[in-house]
Structure formats: C-alpha cells, structure tokens
PDB file of C-alpha atoms in Angstrom:
ATOM      1  CA  UNK M   7     100.071  95.840 122.706  1.00  0.00           C
ATOM      2  CA  UNK M   8     101.862  93.250 120.616  1.00  0.00           C
ATOM      3  CA  UNK M   9     105.643  93.144 120.828  1.00  0.00           C
ATOM      4  CA  UNK M  10     107.379  91.916 117.695  1.00  0.00           C
ATOM      5  CA  UNK M  11     110.950  90.680 117.500  1.00  0.00           C
ATOM      6  CA  UNK M  12     113.007  89.827 114.465  1.00  0.00           C
ATOM      7  CA  UNK M  13     116.112  87.717 113.936  1.00  0.00           C
ATOM      8  CA  UNK M  14     118.698  88.523 112.781  1.00  0.00           C
ATOM      9  CA  UNK M  15     118.802  92.252 113.429  1.00  0.00           C
ATOM     10  CA  UNK M  16     121.318  92.643 110.636  1.00  0.00           C
ATOM     11  CA  UNK M  17     123.401  90.544 108.305  1.00  0.00           C
ATOM     12  CA  UNK M  18     125.923  90.884 105.524  1.00  0.00           C
ATOM     13  CA  UNK M  19     125.516  88.256 102.840  1.00  0.00           C
ATOM     14  CA  UNK M  20     127.195  87.334  99.596  1.00  0.00           C
ATOM     15  CA  UNK M  21     125.298  87.513  96.341  1.00  0.00           C
ATOM     16  CA  UNK M  22     123.685  84.277  95.282  1.00  0.00           C
ATOM     17  CA  UNK M  23     123.018  83.107  98.824  1.00  0.00           C
ATOM     18  CA  UNK M  24     119.727  83.106 100.756  1.00  0.00           C
ATOM     19  CA  UNK M  25     118.779  84.493 104.149  1.00  0.00           C
ATOM     20  CA  UNK M  26     115.778  83.606 106.287  1.00  0.00           C
ATOM     21  CA  UNK M  27     114.409  86.265 108.606  1.00  0.00           C
ATOM     22  CA  UNK M  28     112.317  85.221 111.563  1.00  0.00           C
ATOM     23  CA  UNK M  29     109.468  87.244 113.057  1.00  0.00           C
ATOM     24  CA  UNK M  30     108.059  86.387 116.473  1.00  0.00           C
ATOM     25  CA  UNK M  31     105.044  88.053 118.094  1.00  0.00           C
ATOM     26  CA  UNK M  32     104.385  87.804 121.817  1.00  0.00           C
ATOM     27  CA  UNK M  33     100.649  87.387 121.239  1.00  0.00           C
ATOM     28  CA  UNK M  34      98.345  85.986 118.589  1.00  0.00           C
ATOM     29  CA  UNK M  35      97.758  88.447 115.792  1.00  0.00           C
ATOM     30  CA  UNK M  36      95.111  88.287 113.128  1.00  0.00           C
ATOM     31  CA  UNK M  37      97.281  89.344 110.237  1.00  0.00           C
ATOM     32  CA  UNK M  38     101.010  89.533 109.573  1.00  0.00           C
ATOM     33  CA  UNK M  39     102.811  91.410 106.835  1.00  0.00           C
ATOM     34  CA  UNK M  40     106.318  91.766 105.457  1.00  0.00           C
ATOM     35  CA  UNK M  41     107.609  95.124 104.235  1.00  0.00           C
ATOM     36  CA  UNK M  42     110.820  96.277 102.601  1.00  0.00           C
ATOM     37  CA  UNK M  43     112.471  99.640 103.071  1.00  0.00           C
ATOM     38  CA  UNK M  44     115.188 100.290 100.546  1.00  0.00           C
ATOM     39  CA  UNK M  45     117.840 102.895 101.328  1.00  0.00           C
ATOM     40  CA  UNK M  46     116.353 106.371 101.414  1.00  0.00           C
ATOM     41  CA  UNK M  47     112.896 105.134 100.495  1.00  0.00           C
ATOM     42  CA  UNK M  48     109.615 104.425 102.189  1.00  0.00           C
ATOM     43  CA  UNK M  49     108.159 101.094 103.211  1.00  0.00           C
ATOM     44  CA  UNK M  50     106.797  98.860 100.495  1.00  0.00           C
ATOM     45  CA  UNK M  51     104.569  95.899 101.209  1.00  0.00           C
ATOM     46  CA  UNK M  52     106.015  92.588 100.026  1.00  0.00           C
ATOM     47  CA  UNK M  53     103.244  90.227 101.049  1.00  0.00           C
ATOM     48  CA  UNK M  54     100.603  89.252 103.537  1.00  0.00           C
ATOM     49  CA  UNK M  55     101.635  86.155 105.466  1.00  0.00           C
ATOM     50  CA  UNK M  56      98.652  83.814 105.705  1.00  0.00           C
ATOM     51  CA  UNK M  57      98.504  81.189 108.393  1.00  0.00           C
ATOM     52  CA  UNK M  58      98.624  77.703 106.980  1.00  0.00           C
ATOM     53  CA  UNK M  59      98.445  78.764 103.348  1.00  0.00           C
ATOM     54  CA  UNK M  60     100.470  80.524 100.692  1.00  0.00           C
ATOM     55  CA  UNK M  61     101.280  84.173 101.221  1.00  0.00           C
ATOM     56  CA  UNK M  62      99.578  86.860  99.154  1.00  0.00           C
ATOM     57  CA  UNK M  63     102.211  88.804  97.228  1.00  0.00           C
ATOM     58  CA  UNK M  64     102.068  92.366  95.997  1.00  0.00           C
ATOM     59  CA  UNK M  65     102.842  93.326  92.454  1.00  0.00           C
ATOM     60  CA  UNK M  66     106.551  93.013  91.772  1.00  0.00           C
ATOM     61  CA  UNK M  67     107.197  90.355  94.402  1.00  0.00           C
ATOM     62  CA  UNK M  68     107.110  86.619  93.755  1.00  0.00           C
ATOM     63  CA  UNK M  69     107.175  83.526  95.890  1.00  0.00           C
ATOM     64  CA  UNK M  70     110.313  82.097  94.310  1.00  0.00           C
ATOM     65  CA  UNK M  71     112.289  85.164  95.373  1.00  0.00           C
ATOM     66  CA  UNK M  72     110.605  85.806  98.737  1.00  0.00           C
ATOM     67  CA  UNK M  73     109.152  82.575 100.123  1.00  0.00           C
ATOM     68  CA  UNK M  74     107.154  83.176 103.283  1.00  0.00           C
ATOM     69  CA  UNK M  75     105.913  80.810 105.930  1.00  0.00           C
ATOM     70  CA  UNK M  76     103.427  81.347 108.733  1.00  0.00           C
ATOM     71  CA  UNK M  77     102.868  78.124 110.616  1.00  0.00           C
ATOM     72  CA  UNK M  78     100.862  79.715 113.446  1.00  0.00           C
ATOM     73  CA  UNK M  79      99.413  83.000 114.688  1.00  0.00           C
ATOM     74  CA  UNK M  80     102.618  84.211 116.331  1.00  0.00           C
ATOM     75  CA  UNK M  81     105.436  83.337 113.945  1.00  0.00           C
ATOM     76  CA  UNK M  82     106.467  83.964 110.356  1.00  0.00           C
ATOM     77  CA  UNK M  83     109.583  83.746 108.237  1.00  0.00           C
ATOM     78  CA  UNK M  84     110.669  85.573 105.106  1.00  0.00           C
ATOM     79  CA  UNK M  85     113.451  84.183 102.944  1.00  0.00           C
ATOM     80  CA  UNK M  86     115.336  86.399 100.543  1.00  0.00           C
ATOM     81  CA  UNK M  87     116.574  83.988  97.886  1.00  0.00           C
ATOM     82  CA  UNK M  88     119.444  84.185  95.440  1.00  0.00           C
ATOM     83  CA  UNK M  89     120.374  87.594  96.759  1.00  0.00           C
ATOM     84  CA  UNK M  90     121.815  90.438  94.727  1.00  0.00           C
ATOM     85  CA  UNK M  91     123.051  93.863  95.893  1.00  0.00           C
ATOM     86  CA  UNK M  92     119.633  95.287  94.939  1.00  0.00           C
ATOM     87  CA  UNK M  93     118.131  93.283  97.795  1.00  0.00           C
ATOM     88  CA  UNK M  94     120.051  95.367 100.326  1.00  0.00           C
ATOM     89  CA  UNK M  95     117.253  96.812 102.443  1.00  0.00           C
ATOM     90  CA  UNK M  96     115.620  96.818 105.800  1.00  0.00           C
ATOM     91  CA  UNK M  97     112.978  94.104 106.048  1.00  0.00           C
ATOM     92  CA  UNK M  98     110.203  94.604 108.564  1.00  0.00           C
ATOM     93  CA  UNK M  99     107.425  92.378 109.730  1.00  0.00           C
ATOM     94  CA  UNK M 100     104.225  93.646 111.267  1.00  0.00           C
ATOM     95  CA  UNK M 101     101.148  92.235 112.912  1.00  0.00           C
ATOM     96  CA  UNK M 102      97.670  93.477 113.583  1.00  0.00           C
ATOM     97  CA  UNK M 103      96.228  93.171 117.067  1.00  0.00           C
ATOM     98  CA  UNK M 104      93.012  94.891 118.104  1.00  0.00           C
ATOM     99  CA  UNK M 105      92.932  96.810 114.830  1.00  0.00           C
ATOM    100  CA  UNK M 106      96.374  98.349 115.391  1.00  0.00           C
ATOM    101  CA  UNK M 107      99.414  97.421 113.337  1.00  0.00           C
ATOM    102  CA  UNK M 108     102.656  96.865 115.241  1.00  0.00           C
ATOM    103  CA  UNK M 109     106.091  96.661 113.682  1.00  0.00           C
ATOM    104  CA  UNK M 110     109.211  94.713 114.389  1.00  0.00           C
ATOM    105  CA  UNK M 111     112.566  96.484 114.700  1.00  0.00           C
ATOM    106  CA  UNK M 112     113.595  95.439 111.212  1.00  0.00           C
ATOM    107  CA  UNK M 113     116.394  93.338 109.762  1.00  0.00           C
ATOM    108  CA  UNK M 114     119.091  95.287 107.969  1.00  0.00           C
ATOM    109  CA  UNK M 115     120.415  93.229 105.082  1.00  0.00           C
ATOM    110  CA  UNK M 116     123.504  94.128 103.101  1.00  0.00           C
ATOM    111  CA  UNK M 117     124.364  92.061 100.050  1.00  0.00           C
ATOM    112  CA  UNK M 118     127.914  92.247  98.750  1.00  0.00           C
TER     113      UNK M 118
ATOM    114  CA  UNK F 225      95.304 102.224  93.088  1.00  0.00           C
ATOM    115  CA  UNK F 226      95.950 103.727  96.461  1.00  0.00           C
ATOM    116  CA  UNK F 227      98.671 106.275  96.903  1.00  0.00           C
ATOM    117  CA  UNK F 228      99.994 108.496  99.686  1.00  0.00           C
ATOM    118  CA  UNK F 229     101.992 111.620  98.937  1.00  0.00           C
ATOM    119  CA  UNK F 230     104.167 113.505 101.388  1.00  0.00           C
ATOM    120  CA  UNK F 231     105.613 116.414  99.449  1.00  0.00           C
ATOM    121  CA  UNK F 232     108.263 117.401 101.972  1.00  0.00           C
ATOM    122  CA  UNK F 233     111.214 115.073 102.414  1.00  0.00           C
ATOM    123  CA  UNK F 234     112.818 117.355 105.000  1.00  0.00           C
ATOM    124  CA  UNK F 235     111.259 119.927 107.321  1.00  0.00           C
ATOM    125  CA  UNK F 236     113.011 122.078 109.892  1.00  0.00           C
ATOM    126  CA  UNK F 237     111.342 124.335 112.440  1.00  0.00           C
ATOM    127  CA  UNK F 238     112.477 126.100 115.565  1.00  0.00           C
ATOM    128  CA  UNK F 239     111.417 124.958 119.005  1.00  0.00           C
ATOM    129  CA  UNK F 240     108.096 126.517 119.947  1.00  0.00           C
ATOM    130  CA  UNK F 241     107.078 127.160 116.356  1.00  0.00           C
ATOM    131  CA  UNK F 242     104.038 125.552 114.771  1.00  0.00           C
ATOM    132  CA  UNK F 243     104.638 122.580 112.535  1.00  0.00           C
ATOM    133  CA  UNK F 244     102.565 121.042 109.785  1.00  0.00           C
ATOM    134  CA  UNK F 245     103.496 117.890 107.905  1.00  0.00           C
ATOM    135  CA  UNK F 246     101.525 117.507 104.721  1.00  0.00           C
ATOM    136  CA  UNK F 247      99.895 114.333 103.478  1.00  0.00           C
ATOM    137  CA  UNK F 248      97.610 113.796 100.510  1.00  0.00           C
ATOM    138  CA  UNK F 249      96.103 110.527  99.435  1.00  0.00           C
ATOM    139  CA  UNK F 250      94.196 108.857  96.653  1.00  0.00           C
ATOM    140  CA  UNK F 251      91.895 105.938  97.275  1.00  0.00           C
ATOM    141  CA  UNK F 252      88.690 104.910  95.593  1.00  0.00           C
ATOM    142  CA  UNK F 253      86.828 103.828  98.729  1.00  0.00           C
ATOM    143  CA  UNK F 254      86.810 104.953 102.337  1.00  0.00           C
ATOM    144  CA  UNK F 255      90.328 104.609 103.689  1.00  0.00           C
ATOM    145  CA  UNK F 256      91.646 104.736 107.175  1.00  0.00           C
ATOM    146  CA  UNK F 257      94.469 107.227 107.561  1.00  0.00           C
ATOM    147  CA  UNK F 258      97.365 107.001 109.994  1.00  0.00           C
ATOM    148  CA  UNK F 259     100.492 108.825 111.021  1.00  0.00           C
ATOM    149  CA  UNK F 260     103.449 106.673 112.046  1.00  0.00           C
ATOM    150  CA  UNK F 261     106.616 107.998 113.650  1.00  0.00           C
ATOM    151  CA  UNK F 262     110.116 106.593 113.831  1.00  0.00           C
ATOM    152  CA  UNK F 263     112.442 108.168 116.352  1.00  0.00           C
ATOM    153  CA  UNK F 264     116.174 107.693 115.969  1.00  0.00           C
ATOM    154  CA  UNK F 265     117.187 104.074 116.627  1.00  0.00           C
ATOM    155  CA  UNK F 266     113.626 103.066 117.463  1.00  0.00           C
ATOM    156  CA  UNK F 267     111.044 101.036 115.629  1.00  0.00           C
ATOM    157  CA  UNK F 268     108.159 102.413 113.667  1.00  0.00           C
ATOM    158  CA  UNK F 269     105.181 103.158 115.879  1.00  0.00           C
ATOM    159  CA  UNK F 270     101.681 104.467 115.467  1.00  0.00           C
ATOM    160  CA  UNK F 271     101.260 108.131 116.353  1.00  0.00           C
ATOM    161  CA  UNK F 272      97.597 108.613 115.601  1.00  0.00           C
ATOM    162  CA  UNK F 273      94.741 107.507 113.373  1.00  0.00           C
ATOM    163  CA  UNK F 274      91.953 109.586 111.929  1.00  0.00           C
ATOM    164  CA  UNK F 275      89.103 107.515 113.351  1.00  0.00           C
ATOM    165  CA  UNK F 276      90.289 108.163 116.903  1.00  0.00           C
ATOM    166  CA  UNK F 277      90.163 111.929 116.500  1.00  0.00           C
ATOM    167  CA  UNK F 278      92.586 112.253 119.408  1.00  0.00           C
ATOM    168  CA  UNK F 279      95.643 114.324 120.143  1.00  0.00           C
ATOM    169  CA  UNK F 280      98.845 112.431 120.807  1.00  0.00           C
ATOM    170  CA  UNK F 281     101.929 114.257 122.120  1.00  0.00           C
ATOM    171  CA  UNK F 282     100.230 117.485 121.091  1.00  0.00           C
ATOM    172  CA  UNK F 283      99.803 116.358 117.479  1.00  0.00           C
ATOM    173  CA  UNK F 284      96.465 116.366 115.682  1.00  0.00           C
ATOM    174  CA  UNK F 285      95.430 115.419 112.176  1.00  0.00           C
ATOM    175  CA  UNK F 286      92.102 116.043 110.498  1.00  0.00           C
ATOM    176  CA  UNK F 287      90.892 114.054 107.554  1.00  0.00           C
ATOM    177  CA  UNK F 288      89.700 116.349 104.790  1.00  0.00           C
ATOM    178  CA  UNK F 289      87.892 114.184 102.281  1.00  0.00           C
ATOM    179  CA  UNK F 290      87.279 117.082  99.910  1.00  0.00           C
ATOM    180  CA  UNK F 291      90.958 117.841  99.608  1.00  0.00           C
ATOM    181  CA  UNK F 292      91.969 114.197 100.233  1.00  0.00           C
ATOM    182  CA  UNK F 293      94.406 115.383 102.857  1.00  0.00           C
ATOM    183  CA  UNK F 294      95.449 114.292 106.324  1.00  0.00           C
ATOM    184  CA  UNK F 295      97.971 116.875 107.449  1.00  0.00           C
ATOM    185  CA  UNK F 296      99.697 116.468 110.818  1.00  0.00           C
ATOM    186  CA  UNK F 297      99.883 119.559 113.001  1.00  0.00           C
ATOM    187  CA  UNK F 298     101.329 120.684 116.297  1.00  0.00           C
ATOM    188  CA  UNK F 299     101.076 124.260 117.560  1.00  0.00           C
ATOM    189  CA  UNK F 300     104.383 124.308 119.462  1.00  0.00           C
ATOM    190  CA  UNK F 301     107.135 121.957 118.300  1.00  0.00           C
ATOM    191  CA  UNK F 302     109.523 120.420 120.798  1.00  0.00           C
ATOM    192  CA  UNK F 303     113.052 119.120 120.192  1.00  0.00           C
ATOM    193  CA  UNK F 304     111.917 115.601 121.071  1.00  0.00           C
ATOM    194  CA  UNK F 305     109.534 115.715 118.128  1.00  0.00           C
ATOM    195  CA  UNK F 306     112.487 115.359 115.770  1.00  0.00           C
ATOM    196  CA  UNK F 307     111.862 112.105 113.916  1.00  0.00           C
ATOM    197  CA  UNK F 308     110.775 110.548 110.657  1.00  0.00           C
ATOM    198  CA  UNK F 309     107.042 110.791 110.082  1.00  0.00           C
ATOM    199  CA  UNK F 310     105.109 108.574 107.694  1.00  0.00           C
ATOM    200  CA  UNK F 311     101.546 109.068 106.557  1.00  0.00           C
ATOM    201  CA  UNK F 312      99.799 105.818 105.648  1.00  0.00           C
ATOM    202  CA  UNK F 313      96.429 104.524 104.586  1.00  0.00           C
ATOM    203  CA  UNK F 314      94.717 101.194 104.676  1.00  0.00           C
ATOM    204  CA  UNK F 315      91.667  99.852 102.931  1.00  0.00           C
ATOM    205  CA  UNK F 316      89.632  96.749 103.462  1.00  0.00           C
ATOM    206  CA  UNK F 317      92.624  94.420 103.059  1.00  0.00           C
ATOM    207  CA  UNK F 318      94.299  96.016 106.114  1.00  0.00           C
ATOM    208  CA  UNK F 319      97.778  96.314 104.640  1.00  0.00           C
ATOM    209  CA  UNK F 320      99.327  99.771 104.815  1.00  0.00           C
ATOM    210  CA  UNK F 321     100.393 101.980 101.952  1.00  0.00           C
ATOM    211  CA  UNK F 322     103.011 104.437 103.150  1.00  0.00           C
ATOM    212  CA  UNK F 323     104.035 107.839 101.944  1.00  0.00           C
ATOM    213  CA  UNK F 324     107.689 108.585 101.356  1.00  0.00           C
ATOM    214  CA  UNK F 325     108.126 110.128 104.784  1.00  0.00           C
ATOM    215  CA  UNK F 326     109.107 113.531 106.149  1.00  0.00           C
ATOM    216  CA  UNK F 327     112.174 113.973 108.323  1.00  0.00           C
ATOM    217  CA  UNK F 328     111.275 116.615 110.905  1.00  0.00           C
ATOM    218  CA  UNK F 329     114.057 118.444 112.696  1.00  0.00           C
ATOM    219  CA  UNK F 330     113.184 120.782 115.544  1.00  0.00           C
ATOM    220  CA  UNK F 331     115.984 123.248 116.111  1.00  0.00           C
ATOM    221  CA  UNK F 332     116.770 124.656 119.579  1.00  0.00           C
TER     222      UNK F 332
END
C-alpha cells in the first residue's frame, strides 16, 4: 500500500501570505488529488494533480488561488495563495495505487 | 451531479448493540461506493468498498441500487469502532465525493 506524507503537518500563517504544502508518496501512483476539509465539514475535492501538465480544478477553485505542481509520479505541491481566515482548513493529498485511494495525514492550516 | 448524503452527524450505541450508519447517493451512471474511517488522531483510511463484497472488522455494506443506498452495518459494536465514518462515491474520473460524515461513539 502507498504511504503518503505531507509537510508541514500544521502551520499558522498571517493573512495575505502564501503557504506551499508538499505531498510525497513512497511509490508511483497513477493519480493524485488535493482535498480540503473545513472545520466541522466533510472533504471537498480541490483539484486533480496531473503529472507534467496543469491541474484540473473543481468548481469554486482556481489556479491563481491554489496553484498545484506535480513534477513526477510521487510528488505534488499545493500552494494556498494570498491567504485569508476562510482558508483555515485541513488540506489533504491522496493518491491512487492499484485502484485504492490512500490519504496523507493532512496539513492543518490556521490563518490569522 | 454526484452527491452523497449521510443523515446522521452523530450516532451513539452501546457496546454489543447493532449499529447502522446510513448513506444515500445520487449519481447518473454506475458509481463505486466506499466507506472510509478516521480514528482519533489517525489518517483517513479505506474501510470497505462495495465491489469487494467483503466484511472488514465485522462491518458490511450492501449496495442497494433501487434505494440508492449503501448503509454500513455491524451486528455487535465494539468500543474500538468509535470513529468518524465517511461514505464516498467515485465515477469514471476516480476522484471521490464524500458525505458529511457520521461520528460513531460506542459506549461501554
């Protein structure tokens, strides 16, 4: 099974700044995704991270706010840009290996 | 549009009692349905999927296409089953749509 790690595990940031979250998988995965879990809510898909090309964003999420990179089959980054308190959430990455989706531990972001 | 509904935000049962976590879905094609579990201070992990038709940790879930439901059941709940449970579906694009989750508490 794929093991997914994320850095940082948590951060407290000031509004207007940006944070880049890293996601590392210990094996090559076919697909990678980024999700957001706002306080008290379920997981919402932000985008599909595509290797070597632009990410595919879900409705309500845009590249300027959440730029994503995926340079290879084991690594991806999500940047939360120009942060506001509404961006305070847990951000999770996931990857699919052998038709099963595995999740990272999440990055807890607090914007003050 | 695909949607997953979990009507119960909180559910408490006593140890040894049966437990059922409800999940209903809407999807225009043939979805795959999953149950994910998140124990305290642990990451989200797959519990079971409908295509496997298996029992994991005593839990089972049957896909009812007529009622568009995928309820999770266990005949005798254990305290270690206390966790957050998410029902989810995926279509051809493979990304998951999650329900709002049910926090299960098994009381001693």
